[in-house]
Coordinates of C-alpha atoms in Angstrom, one line a residue:
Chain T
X952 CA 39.2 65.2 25.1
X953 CA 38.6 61.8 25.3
X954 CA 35.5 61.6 27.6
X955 CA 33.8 64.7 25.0
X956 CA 34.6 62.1 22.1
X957 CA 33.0 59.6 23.7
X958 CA 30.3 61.2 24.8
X959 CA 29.9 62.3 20.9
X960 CA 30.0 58.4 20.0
X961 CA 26.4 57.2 21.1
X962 CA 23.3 56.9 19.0
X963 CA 20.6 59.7 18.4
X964 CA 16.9 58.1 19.4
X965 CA 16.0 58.1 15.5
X966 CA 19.1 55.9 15.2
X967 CA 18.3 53.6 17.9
X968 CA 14.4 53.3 16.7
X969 CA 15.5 52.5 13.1
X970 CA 18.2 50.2 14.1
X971 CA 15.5 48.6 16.5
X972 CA 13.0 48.2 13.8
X973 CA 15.4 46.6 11.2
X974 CA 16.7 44.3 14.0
X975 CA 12.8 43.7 15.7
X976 CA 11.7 43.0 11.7
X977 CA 14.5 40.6 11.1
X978 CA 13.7 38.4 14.3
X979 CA 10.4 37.9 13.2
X980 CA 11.2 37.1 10.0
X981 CA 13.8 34.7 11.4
X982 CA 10.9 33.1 13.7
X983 CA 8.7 32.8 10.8
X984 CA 11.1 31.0 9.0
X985 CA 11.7 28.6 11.8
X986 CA 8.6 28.0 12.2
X987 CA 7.6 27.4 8.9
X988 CA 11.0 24.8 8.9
X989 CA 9.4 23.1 11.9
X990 CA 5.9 22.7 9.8
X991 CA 7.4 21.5 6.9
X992 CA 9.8 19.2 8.2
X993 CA 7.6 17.8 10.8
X994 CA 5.5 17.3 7.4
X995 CA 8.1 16.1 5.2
X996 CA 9.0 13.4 8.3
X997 CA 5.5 12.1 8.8
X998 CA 5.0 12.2 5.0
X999 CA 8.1 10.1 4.6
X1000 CA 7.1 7.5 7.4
X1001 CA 3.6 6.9 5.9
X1002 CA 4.9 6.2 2.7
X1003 CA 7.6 3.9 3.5
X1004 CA 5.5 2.0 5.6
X1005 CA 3.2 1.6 3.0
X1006 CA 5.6 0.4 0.6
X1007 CA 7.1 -2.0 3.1
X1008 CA 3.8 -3.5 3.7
X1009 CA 3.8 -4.0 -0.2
X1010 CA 7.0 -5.6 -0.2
X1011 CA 6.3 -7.8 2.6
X1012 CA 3.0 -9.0 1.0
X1013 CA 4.7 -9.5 -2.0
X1014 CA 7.5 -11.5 -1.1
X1015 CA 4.6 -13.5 1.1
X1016 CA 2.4 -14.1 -1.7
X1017 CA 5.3 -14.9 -4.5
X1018 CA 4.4 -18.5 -4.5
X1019 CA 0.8 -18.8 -3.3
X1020 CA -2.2 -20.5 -4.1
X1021 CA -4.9 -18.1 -3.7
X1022 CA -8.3 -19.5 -2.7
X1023 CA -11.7 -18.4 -2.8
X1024 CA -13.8 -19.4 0.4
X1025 CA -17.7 -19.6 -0.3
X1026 CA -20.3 -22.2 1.2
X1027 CA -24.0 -22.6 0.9
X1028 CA -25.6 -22.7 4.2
X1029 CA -27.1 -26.5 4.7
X1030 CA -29.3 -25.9 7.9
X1031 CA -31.5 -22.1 8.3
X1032 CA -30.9 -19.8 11.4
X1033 CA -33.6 -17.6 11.9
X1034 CA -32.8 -14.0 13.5
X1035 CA -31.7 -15.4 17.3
X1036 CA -28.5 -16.0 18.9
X1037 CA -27.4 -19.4 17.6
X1038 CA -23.7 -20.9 18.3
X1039 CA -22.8 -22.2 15.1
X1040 CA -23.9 -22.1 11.3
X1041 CA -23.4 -25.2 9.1
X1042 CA -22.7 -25.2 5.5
X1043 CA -21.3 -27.7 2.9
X1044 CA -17.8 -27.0 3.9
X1045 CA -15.7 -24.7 5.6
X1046 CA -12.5 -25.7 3.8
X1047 CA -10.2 -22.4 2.8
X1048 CA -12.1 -20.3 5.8
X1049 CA -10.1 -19.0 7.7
X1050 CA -10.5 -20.2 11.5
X1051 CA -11.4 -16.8 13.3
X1052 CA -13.5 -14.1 10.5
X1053 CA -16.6 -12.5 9.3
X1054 CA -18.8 -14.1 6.9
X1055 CA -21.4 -12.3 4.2
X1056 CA -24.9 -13.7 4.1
X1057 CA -27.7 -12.7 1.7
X1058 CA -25.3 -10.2 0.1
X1059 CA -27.3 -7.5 -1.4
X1060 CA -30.8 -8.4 -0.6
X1061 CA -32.6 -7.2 2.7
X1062 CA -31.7 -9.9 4.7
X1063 CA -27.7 -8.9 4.4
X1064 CA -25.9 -9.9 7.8
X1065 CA -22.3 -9.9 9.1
X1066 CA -21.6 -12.7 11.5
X1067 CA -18.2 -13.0 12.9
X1068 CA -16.9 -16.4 13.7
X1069 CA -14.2 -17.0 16.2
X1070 CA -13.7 -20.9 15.0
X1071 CA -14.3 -23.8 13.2
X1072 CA -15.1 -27.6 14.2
X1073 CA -12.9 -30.7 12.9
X1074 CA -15.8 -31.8 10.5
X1075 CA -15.1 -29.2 8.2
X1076 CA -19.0 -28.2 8.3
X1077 CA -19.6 -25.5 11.4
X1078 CA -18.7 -22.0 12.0
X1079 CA -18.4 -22.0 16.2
X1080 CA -19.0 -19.3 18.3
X1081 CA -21.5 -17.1 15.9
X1082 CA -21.6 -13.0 16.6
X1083 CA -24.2 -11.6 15.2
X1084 CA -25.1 -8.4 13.1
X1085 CA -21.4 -7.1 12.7
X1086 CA -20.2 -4.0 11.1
X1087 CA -23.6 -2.0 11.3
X1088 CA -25.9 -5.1 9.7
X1089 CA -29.1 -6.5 11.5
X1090 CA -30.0 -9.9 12.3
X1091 CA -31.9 -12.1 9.5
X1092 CA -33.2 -15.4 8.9
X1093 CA -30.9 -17.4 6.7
X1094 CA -32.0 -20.2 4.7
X1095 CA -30.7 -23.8 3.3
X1096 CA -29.5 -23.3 -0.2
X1097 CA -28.1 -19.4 0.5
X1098 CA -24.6 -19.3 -0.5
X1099 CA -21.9 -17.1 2.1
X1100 CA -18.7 -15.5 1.7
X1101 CA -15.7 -15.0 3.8
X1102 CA -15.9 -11.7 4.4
X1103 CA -12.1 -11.2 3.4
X1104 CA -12.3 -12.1 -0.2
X1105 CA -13.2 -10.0 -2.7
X1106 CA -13.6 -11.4 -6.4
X1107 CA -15.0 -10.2 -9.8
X1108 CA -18.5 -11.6 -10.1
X1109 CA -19.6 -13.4 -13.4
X1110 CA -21.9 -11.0 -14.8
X1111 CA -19.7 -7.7 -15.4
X1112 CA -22.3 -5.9 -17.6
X1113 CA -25.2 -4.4 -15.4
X1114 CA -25.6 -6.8 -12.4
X1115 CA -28.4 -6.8 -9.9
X1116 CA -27.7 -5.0 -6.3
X1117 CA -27.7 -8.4 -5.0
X1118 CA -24.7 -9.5 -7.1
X1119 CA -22.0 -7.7 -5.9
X1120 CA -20.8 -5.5 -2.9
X1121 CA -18.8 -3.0 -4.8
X1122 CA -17.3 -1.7 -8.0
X1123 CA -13.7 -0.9 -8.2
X1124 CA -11.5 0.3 -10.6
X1125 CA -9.9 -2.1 -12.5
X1126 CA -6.7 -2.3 -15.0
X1127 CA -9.2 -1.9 -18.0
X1128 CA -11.9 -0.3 -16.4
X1129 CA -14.9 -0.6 -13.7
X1130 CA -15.2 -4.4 -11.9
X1131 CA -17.9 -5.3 -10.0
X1132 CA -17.0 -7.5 -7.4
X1133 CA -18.5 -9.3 -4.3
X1134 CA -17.0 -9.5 -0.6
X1135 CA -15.1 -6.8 1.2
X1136 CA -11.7 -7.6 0.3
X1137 CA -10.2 -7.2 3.8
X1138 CA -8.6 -11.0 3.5
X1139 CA -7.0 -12.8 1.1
X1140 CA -6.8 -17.0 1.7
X1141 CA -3.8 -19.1 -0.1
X1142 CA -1.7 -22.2 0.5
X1143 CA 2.2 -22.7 -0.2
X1144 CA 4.3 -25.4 -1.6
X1145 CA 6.0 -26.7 1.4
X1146 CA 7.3 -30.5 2.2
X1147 CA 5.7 -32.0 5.5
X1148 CA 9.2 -33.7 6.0
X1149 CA 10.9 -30.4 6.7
X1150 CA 12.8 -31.1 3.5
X1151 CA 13.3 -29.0 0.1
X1152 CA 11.2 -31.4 -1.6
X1153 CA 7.7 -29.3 -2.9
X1154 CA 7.2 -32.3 -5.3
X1155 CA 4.9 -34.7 -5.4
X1156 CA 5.1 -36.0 -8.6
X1157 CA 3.7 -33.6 -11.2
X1158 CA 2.4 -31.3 -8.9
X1159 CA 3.2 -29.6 -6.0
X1160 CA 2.0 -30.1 -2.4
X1161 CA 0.3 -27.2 -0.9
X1162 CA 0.0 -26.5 2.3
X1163 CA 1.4 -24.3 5.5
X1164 CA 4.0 -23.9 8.2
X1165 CA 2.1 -24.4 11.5
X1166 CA 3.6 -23.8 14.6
X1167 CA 7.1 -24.1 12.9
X1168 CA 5.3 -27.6 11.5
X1169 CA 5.0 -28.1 7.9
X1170 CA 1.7 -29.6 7.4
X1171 CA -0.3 -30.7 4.5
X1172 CA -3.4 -29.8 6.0
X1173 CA -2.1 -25.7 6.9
X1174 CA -4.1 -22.8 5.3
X1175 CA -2.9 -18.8 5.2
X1176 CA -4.4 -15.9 5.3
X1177 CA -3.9 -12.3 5.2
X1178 CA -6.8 -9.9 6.7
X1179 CA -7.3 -6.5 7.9
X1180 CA -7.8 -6.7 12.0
X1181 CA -9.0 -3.1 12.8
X1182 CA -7.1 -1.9 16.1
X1183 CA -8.5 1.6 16.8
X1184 CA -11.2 4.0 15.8
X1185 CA -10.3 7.8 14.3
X1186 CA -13.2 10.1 13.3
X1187 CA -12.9 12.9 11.0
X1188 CA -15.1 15.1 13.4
X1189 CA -12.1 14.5 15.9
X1190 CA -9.5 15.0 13.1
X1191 CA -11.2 18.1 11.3
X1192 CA -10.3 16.4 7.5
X1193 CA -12.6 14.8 5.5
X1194 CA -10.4 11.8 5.6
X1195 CA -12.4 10.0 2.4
X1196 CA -13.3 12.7 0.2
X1197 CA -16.8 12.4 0.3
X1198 CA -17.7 15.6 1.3
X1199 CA -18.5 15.7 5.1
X1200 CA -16.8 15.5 8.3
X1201 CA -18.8 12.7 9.6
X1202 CA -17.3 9.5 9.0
X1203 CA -15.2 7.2 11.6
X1204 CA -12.6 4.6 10.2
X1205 CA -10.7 0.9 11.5
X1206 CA -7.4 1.6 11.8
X1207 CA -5.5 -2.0 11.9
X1208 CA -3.0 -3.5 10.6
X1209 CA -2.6 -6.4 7.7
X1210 CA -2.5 -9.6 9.7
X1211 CA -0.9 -13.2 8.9
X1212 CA -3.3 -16.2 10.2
X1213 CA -1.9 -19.5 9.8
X1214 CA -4.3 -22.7 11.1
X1215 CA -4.9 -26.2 10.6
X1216 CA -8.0 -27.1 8.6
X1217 CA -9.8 -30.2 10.3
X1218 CA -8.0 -30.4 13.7
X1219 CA -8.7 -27.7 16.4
X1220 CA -5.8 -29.0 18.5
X1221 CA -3.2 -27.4 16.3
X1222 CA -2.2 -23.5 17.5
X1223 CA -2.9 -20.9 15.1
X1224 CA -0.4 -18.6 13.8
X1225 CA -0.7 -14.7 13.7
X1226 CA 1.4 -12.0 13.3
X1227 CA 1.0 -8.7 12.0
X1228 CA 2.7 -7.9 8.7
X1229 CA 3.5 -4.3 9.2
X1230 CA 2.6 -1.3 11.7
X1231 CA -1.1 -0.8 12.8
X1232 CA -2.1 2.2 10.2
X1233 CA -4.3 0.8 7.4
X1234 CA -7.5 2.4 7.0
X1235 CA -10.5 1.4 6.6
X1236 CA -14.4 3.3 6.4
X1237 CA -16.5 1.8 9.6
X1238 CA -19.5 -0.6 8.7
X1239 CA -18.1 -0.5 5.0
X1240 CA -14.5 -2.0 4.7
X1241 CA -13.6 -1.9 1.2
X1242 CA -15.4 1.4 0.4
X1243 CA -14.3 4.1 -1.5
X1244 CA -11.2 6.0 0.3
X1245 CA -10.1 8.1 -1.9
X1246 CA -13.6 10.1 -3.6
X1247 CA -12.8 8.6 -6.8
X1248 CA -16.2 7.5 -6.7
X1249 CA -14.7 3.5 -6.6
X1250 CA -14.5 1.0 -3.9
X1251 CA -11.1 0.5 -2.6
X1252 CA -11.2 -3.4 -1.3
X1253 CA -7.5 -4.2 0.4
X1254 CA -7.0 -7.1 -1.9
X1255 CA -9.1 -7.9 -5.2
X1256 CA -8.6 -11.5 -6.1
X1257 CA -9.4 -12.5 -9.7
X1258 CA -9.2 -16.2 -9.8
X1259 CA -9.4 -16.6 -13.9
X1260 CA -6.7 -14.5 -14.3
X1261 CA -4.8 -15.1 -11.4
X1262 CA -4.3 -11.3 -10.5
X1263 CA -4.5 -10.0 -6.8
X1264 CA -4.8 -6.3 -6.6
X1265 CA -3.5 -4.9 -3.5
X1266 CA -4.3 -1.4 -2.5
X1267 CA -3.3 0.2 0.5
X1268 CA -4.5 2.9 2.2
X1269 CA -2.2 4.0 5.2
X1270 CA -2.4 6.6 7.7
X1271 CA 0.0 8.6 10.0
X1272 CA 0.4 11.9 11.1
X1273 CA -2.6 11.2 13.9
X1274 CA -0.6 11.7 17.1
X1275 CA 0.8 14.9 16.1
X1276 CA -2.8 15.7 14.8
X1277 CA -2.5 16.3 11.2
X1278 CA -3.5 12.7 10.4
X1279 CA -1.9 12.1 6.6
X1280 CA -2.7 9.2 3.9
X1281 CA -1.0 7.6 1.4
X1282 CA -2.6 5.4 -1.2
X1283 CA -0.3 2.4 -2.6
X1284 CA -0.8 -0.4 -5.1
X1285 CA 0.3 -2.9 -6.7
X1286 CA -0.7 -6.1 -8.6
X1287 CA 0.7 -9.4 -7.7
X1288 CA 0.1 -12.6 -10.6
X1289 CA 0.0 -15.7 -8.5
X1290 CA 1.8 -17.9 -11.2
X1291 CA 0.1 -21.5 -9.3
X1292 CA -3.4 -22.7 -10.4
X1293 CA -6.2 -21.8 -8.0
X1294 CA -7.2 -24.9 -6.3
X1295 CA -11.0 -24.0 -4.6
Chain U
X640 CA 24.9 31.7 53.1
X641 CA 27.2 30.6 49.7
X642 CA 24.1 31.6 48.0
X643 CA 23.9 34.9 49.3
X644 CA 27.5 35.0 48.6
X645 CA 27.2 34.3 45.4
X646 CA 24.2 36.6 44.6
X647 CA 26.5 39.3 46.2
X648 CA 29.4 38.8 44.3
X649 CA 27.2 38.6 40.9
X650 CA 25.8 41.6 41.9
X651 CA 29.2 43.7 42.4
X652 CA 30.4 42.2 39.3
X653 CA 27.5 44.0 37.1
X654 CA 27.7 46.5 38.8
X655 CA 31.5 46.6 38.3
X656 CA 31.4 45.9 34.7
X657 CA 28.8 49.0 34.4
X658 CA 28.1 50.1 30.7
X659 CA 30.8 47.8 29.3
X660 CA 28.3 44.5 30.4
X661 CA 25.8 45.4 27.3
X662 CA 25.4 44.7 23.8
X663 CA 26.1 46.8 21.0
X664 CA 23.2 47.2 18.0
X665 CA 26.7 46.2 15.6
X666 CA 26.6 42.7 18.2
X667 CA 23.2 42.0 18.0
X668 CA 23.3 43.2 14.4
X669 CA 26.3 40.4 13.6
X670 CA 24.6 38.1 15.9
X671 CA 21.4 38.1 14.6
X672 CA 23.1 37.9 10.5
X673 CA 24.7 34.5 12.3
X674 CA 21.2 33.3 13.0
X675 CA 19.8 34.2 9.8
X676 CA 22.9 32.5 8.1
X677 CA 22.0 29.5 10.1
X678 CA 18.5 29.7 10.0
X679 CA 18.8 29.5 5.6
X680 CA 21.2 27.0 5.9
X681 CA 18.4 24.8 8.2
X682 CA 15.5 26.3 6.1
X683 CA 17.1 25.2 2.5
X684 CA 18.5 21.5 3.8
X685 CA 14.6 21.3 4.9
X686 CA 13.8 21.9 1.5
X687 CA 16.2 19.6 0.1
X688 CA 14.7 17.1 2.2
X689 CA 11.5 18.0 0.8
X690 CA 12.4 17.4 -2.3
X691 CA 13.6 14.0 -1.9
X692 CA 11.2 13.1 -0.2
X693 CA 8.8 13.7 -3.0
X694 CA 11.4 12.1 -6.0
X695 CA 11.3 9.5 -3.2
X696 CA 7.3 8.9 -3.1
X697 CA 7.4 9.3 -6.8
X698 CA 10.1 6.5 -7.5
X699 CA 7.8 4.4 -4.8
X700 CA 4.7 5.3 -7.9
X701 CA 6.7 4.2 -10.9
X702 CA 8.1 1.1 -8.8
X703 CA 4.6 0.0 -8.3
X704 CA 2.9 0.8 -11.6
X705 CA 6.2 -0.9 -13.5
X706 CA 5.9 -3.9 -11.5
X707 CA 2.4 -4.3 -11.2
X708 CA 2.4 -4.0 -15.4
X709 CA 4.8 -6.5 -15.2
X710 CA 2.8 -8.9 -13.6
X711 CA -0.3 -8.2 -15.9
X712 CA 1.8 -9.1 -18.6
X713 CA 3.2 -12.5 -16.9
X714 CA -0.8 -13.1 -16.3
X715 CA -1.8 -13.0 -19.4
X716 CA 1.1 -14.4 -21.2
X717 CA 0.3 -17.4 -19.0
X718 CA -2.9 -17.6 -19.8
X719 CA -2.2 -16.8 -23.3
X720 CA 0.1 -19.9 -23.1
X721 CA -2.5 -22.9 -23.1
X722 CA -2.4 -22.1 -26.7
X723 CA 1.3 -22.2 -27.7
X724 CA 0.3 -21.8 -31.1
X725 CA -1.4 -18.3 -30.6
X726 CA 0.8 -17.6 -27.8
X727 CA 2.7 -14.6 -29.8
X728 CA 0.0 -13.1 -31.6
X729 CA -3.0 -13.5 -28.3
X730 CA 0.0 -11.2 -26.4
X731 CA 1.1 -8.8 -28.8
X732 CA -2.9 -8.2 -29.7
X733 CA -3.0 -7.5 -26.0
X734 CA -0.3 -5.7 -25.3
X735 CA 1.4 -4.2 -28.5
X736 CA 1.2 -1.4 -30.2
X737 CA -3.0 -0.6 -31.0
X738 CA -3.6 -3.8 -28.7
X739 CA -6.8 -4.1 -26.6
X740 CA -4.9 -3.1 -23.4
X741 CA -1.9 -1.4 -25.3
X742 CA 1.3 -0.5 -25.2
X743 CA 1.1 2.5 -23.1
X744 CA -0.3 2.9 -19.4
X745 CA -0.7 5.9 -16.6
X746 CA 0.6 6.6 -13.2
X747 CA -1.6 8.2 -11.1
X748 CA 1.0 11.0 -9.5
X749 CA 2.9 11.2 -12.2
X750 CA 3.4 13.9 -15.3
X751 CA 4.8 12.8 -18.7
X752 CA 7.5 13.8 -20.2
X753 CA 7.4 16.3 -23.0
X754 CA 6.1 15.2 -25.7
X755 CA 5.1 11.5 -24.4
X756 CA 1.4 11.0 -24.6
X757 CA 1.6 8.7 -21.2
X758 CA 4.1 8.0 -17.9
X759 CA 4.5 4.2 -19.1
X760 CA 5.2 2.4 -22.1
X761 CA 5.6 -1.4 -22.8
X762 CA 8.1 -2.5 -25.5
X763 CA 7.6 -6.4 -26.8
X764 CA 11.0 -7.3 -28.3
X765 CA 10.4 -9.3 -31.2
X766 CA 13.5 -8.7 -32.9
X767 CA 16.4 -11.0 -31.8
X768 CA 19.1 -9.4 -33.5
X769 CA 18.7 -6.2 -30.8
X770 CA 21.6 -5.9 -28.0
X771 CA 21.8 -5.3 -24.6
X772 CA 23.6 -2.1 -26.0
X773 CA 20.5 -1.6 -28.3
X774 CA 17.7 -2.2 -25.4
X775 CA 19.8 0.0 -23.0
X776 CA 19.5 -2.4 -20.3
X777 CA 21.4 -6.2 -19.5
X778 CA 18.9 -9.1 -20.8
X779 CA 21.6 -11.6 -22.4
X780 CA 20.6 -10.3 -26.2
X781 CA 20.9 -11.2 -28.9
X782 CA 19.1 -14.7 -28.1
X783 CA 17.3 -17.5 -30.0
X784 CA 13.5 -16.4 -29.3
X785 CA 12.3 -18.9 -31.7
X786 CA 13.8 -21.9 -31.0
X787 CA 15.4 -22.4 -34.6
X788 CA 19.0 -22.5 -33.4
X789 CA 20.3 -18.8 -34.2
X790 CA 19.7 -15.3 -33.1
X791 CA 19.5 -13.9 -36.7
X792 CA 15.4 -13.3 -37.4
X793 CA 14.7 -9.8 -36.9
X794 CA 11.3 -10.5 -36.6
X795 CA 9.6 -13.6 -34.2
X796 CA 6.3 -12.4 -34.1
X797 CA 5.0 -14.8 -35.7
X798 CA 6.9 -18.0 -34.2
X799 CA 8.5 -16.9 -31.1
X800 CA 8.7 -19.2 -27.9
X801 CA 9.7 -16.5 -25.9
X802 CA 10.0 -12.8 -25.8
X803 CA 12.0 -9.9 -23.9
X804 CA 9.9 -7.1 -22.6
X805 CA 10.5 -3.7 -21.5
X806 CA 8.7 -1.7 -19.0
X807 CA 9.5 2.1 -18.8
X808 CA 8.5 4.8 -17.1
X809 CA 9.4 7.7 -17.8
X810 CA 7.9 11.5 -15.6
X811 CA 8.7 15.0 -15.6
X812 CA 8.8 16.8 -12.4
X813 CA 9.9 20.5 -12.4
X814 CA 11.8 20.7 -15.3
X815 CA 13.7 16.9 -14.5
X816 CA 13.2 14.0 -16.3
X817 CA 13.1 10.5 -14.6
X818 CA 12.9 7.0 -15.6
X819 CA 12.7 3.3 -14.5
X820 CA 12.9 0.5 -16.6
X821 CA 11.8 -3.1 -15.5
X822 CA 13.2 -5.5 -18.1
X823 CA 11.6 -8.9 -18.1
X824 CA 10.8 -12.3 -20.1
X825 CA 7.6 -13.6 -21.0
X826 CA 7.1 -17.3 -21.9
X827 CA 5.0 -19.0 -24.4
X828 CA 5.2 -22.8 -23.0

């Protein structure tokens, strides 16, 4: 009786086949969704990262620049240099350069050249160990009288209402609107109240006394300065996105990170300081740092210094996602008012 | 030779455990329920995640836009400040209600709130009679904003010395409202 029952107890094929179905449907299903929880949190993660490294760069930066004196380093070139390899460039003064950068010649006219400088002599009046024709510029004859820019800065120019091409580099967008502005704004130069004694005392009288922590020196004669150091190259042909929103796959960015240069102006035996300020993932467009990132049709300079008002705009573009190939940006910014007085 | 021992021994073992060594559809129906169960549980704490992660990146927005208003407003009261005098009117022409840069602002990534024509707003105090209860936020009123020796004059615009201001911002997202409010004081010496 017990075998017949039994026997009587297994499935019919239909029953098997539906019951296989249900169960082959419901482990897809389940895959899917595992899948799909992979994706997003794999997203959510690298979404997550990006943005709080951004925002800790901002903080950082912030609590850097609370007290600063920002600077605006320009000089007017006092003897020419034609289009050959020369080792140094002198101008009226180097003071507020920072000692290893890029300076802007001839901005905006045909004779625009990048030339990177890797340091400055203890007269104050040479740029040492010239490289020529930097981020995609050409060599160019560059005459007494022509004023230069470090590179780094980036400040509103005079003229706001329908400047010539060769009186600014960019336009951003502004608090009340479009500013035109000259320089990259990859940099940012600035001093701090410090006391050469090692002491608490800033004071020196009235005012304060300016200056830098060298070495773990205070000094007098110290300078700061943040700037962008690019670190590694990512193109969008390589990352399928159109990373800047302009409409092609065709551009190739810096990635670097937001580095703190600390030097002695006038005396090349001192050290210089540098340390990054957060993880190497800021962007920047190739041959155009402080271009438009974001295809708002405005130019995104790191920092936009405006000395009258005292206002540095910072704005961050930071990437992540790249090693598990879905490269991911996050745009950040802030304004900082530098309540000292601007001293160059 | 353990191996082939073992191999042996595995082998009588299915083979004496026959039929009975298989699953049922009912177990692989259960078991699969259990992974589906866990798989919703993973799947909706993902989710979750999600979602803070985007109030997150959205309180990172209104932390920067509240701050960096902030700071406009300590600019150009400082400038606004080599004329004592003016100081009031130059920064309530600037930033108060109608001013040139006004007393609203946007955030890029963020949605209003019903009814609000903008994420941001920027509140001068100019009456010094207001409390903390009144402001919804700690900033030691009532005070003396205009120096003459009481916290009575409901309205300083005219001879104030210093002023408290608000920052809010306030976004929708998905039915839920949000705010931040960045209190702070502007000087006029």
């Amino acid at each position: 009786m017990n075998t017949r029952k039994q026997s009587r107890s297994g499935h019919t094929l239909l029953e098997l086949t539906f019951s296989m179905s249900i169960y082959v449907v419901i482990l897809l299903s389940t895959l899917g969704m595992l899948e799909r929880d992979t994706h997003l949190s794999q997203s959510v993660l690298s979404t997550t990262h990006v943005e709080q490294m951004a925002q800790e760069l901002i903080y950082r930066l912030k609590g850097e620049l609370a007290n600063a004196q920002g600077a605006n380093p320009t000089a007017i070139i006092t003897e020419s240099i034609d289009d050959h390899a020369h080792s140094a460039l002198r101008v009226d003064s180097t003071l507020g350069f920072p000692n290893e950068g890029v300076l802007v010649l001839d901005r905006g006219t045909a004779s625009e050249e990048r030339i990177a400088y890797r340091d400055l002599d203890d007269t104050e009046e040479y740029f040492k160990t010239l490289e020529r024709e930097q981020q995609c510029t050409q060599g160019a004859d560059h005459n007494v009288g022509s004023e230069l820019v470090w590179g780094g800065l980036a400040e509103p120019i005079a003229q706001q209402a329908n400047p010539t091409a060769d009186q600014y580099d960019g336009l951003a967008m502004g608090v009340l609107g479009p500013v035109y502005f000259r320089g990259d704004g990859s940099g940012f130069a600035y001093r701090k109240p410090i006391d050469p004694t090692g002491g608490n005392d800033l004071m020196q009288g009235d005012n304060l006394k300016w200056g830098a922590v060298v070495s773990n020196i205070p000094t007098l004669d110290g300078w700061s300065a943040l700037a962008f150091q690019p670190r590694y190259t990512i193109s969008e042909s390589k990352t399928g996105q159109d990373l800047n929103h302009d409409g092609d796959k065709l551009d190739l960015f810096d990635v670097g990170v937001v580095g703190r240069r600390r030097w002695v102006t006038g005396d090349t035996n001192w050290d210089t300081d540098n340390i990054n300020m957060g993880p190497s993932a800021v962007l920047q467009e190739q041959c155009n740092w402080g271009g438009d990132l974001d295809g708002d049709g405005f130019d995104d300079p790191l920092f936009l210094w405006d000395k009258d008002t005292r206002q540095l705009q910072i704005r961050l573009f930071v990437i992540g996602g790249i090693s598990s190939g879905n490269p991911l940006i996050r745009k950040v910014e802030s304004t900082i008012f530098l309540r000292n007085e601007v001293e160059i | 030779m353990p191996q082939g021992k073992g191999l042996t021994i595995m082998g009588r073992r299915r083979k004496a455990s026959g039929k009975k060594a298989g699953f049922t559809v009912l177990e692989m129906a259960l078991a699969t329920v259990t992974l589906m169960v866990g798989i919703m549980s993973i799947s909706a704490a993902t989710l979750r995640m999600h979602q803070l992660s985007r109030q997150n990146r959205e309180k990172a927005l209104a932390y920067n836009a509240v701050h960096g208003v902030a700071e406009r407003i300590n600019s150009a009261s400082a400038i606004a400040a080599m004329n004592p005098e003016t100081w009031v009117e130059t920064v309530v022409e600037a930033y108060g209600l109608g001013g040139v840069v006004g007393a609203e602002f946007d955030v890029l990534g963020l949605t209003p709130s019903d009814g609000a024509n903008s994420v941001g707003t920027i509140q001068l105090i100019t009456d010094e009679t207001l409390t903390d209860a009144d402001l919804g936020t700690v900033m030691g009123m009532p005070r003396d904003l205009n120096g003459d020796g009481d916290a009575l004059d409901t309205d300083v615009s005219a001879n104030a010395n210093m002023l408290p201001v608000l920052v809010t911002a306030k976004w929708r997202n998905k039915g839920i409202d949000s705010f931040m409010k960045h209190p702070l004081y502007i000087m006029g010496y």
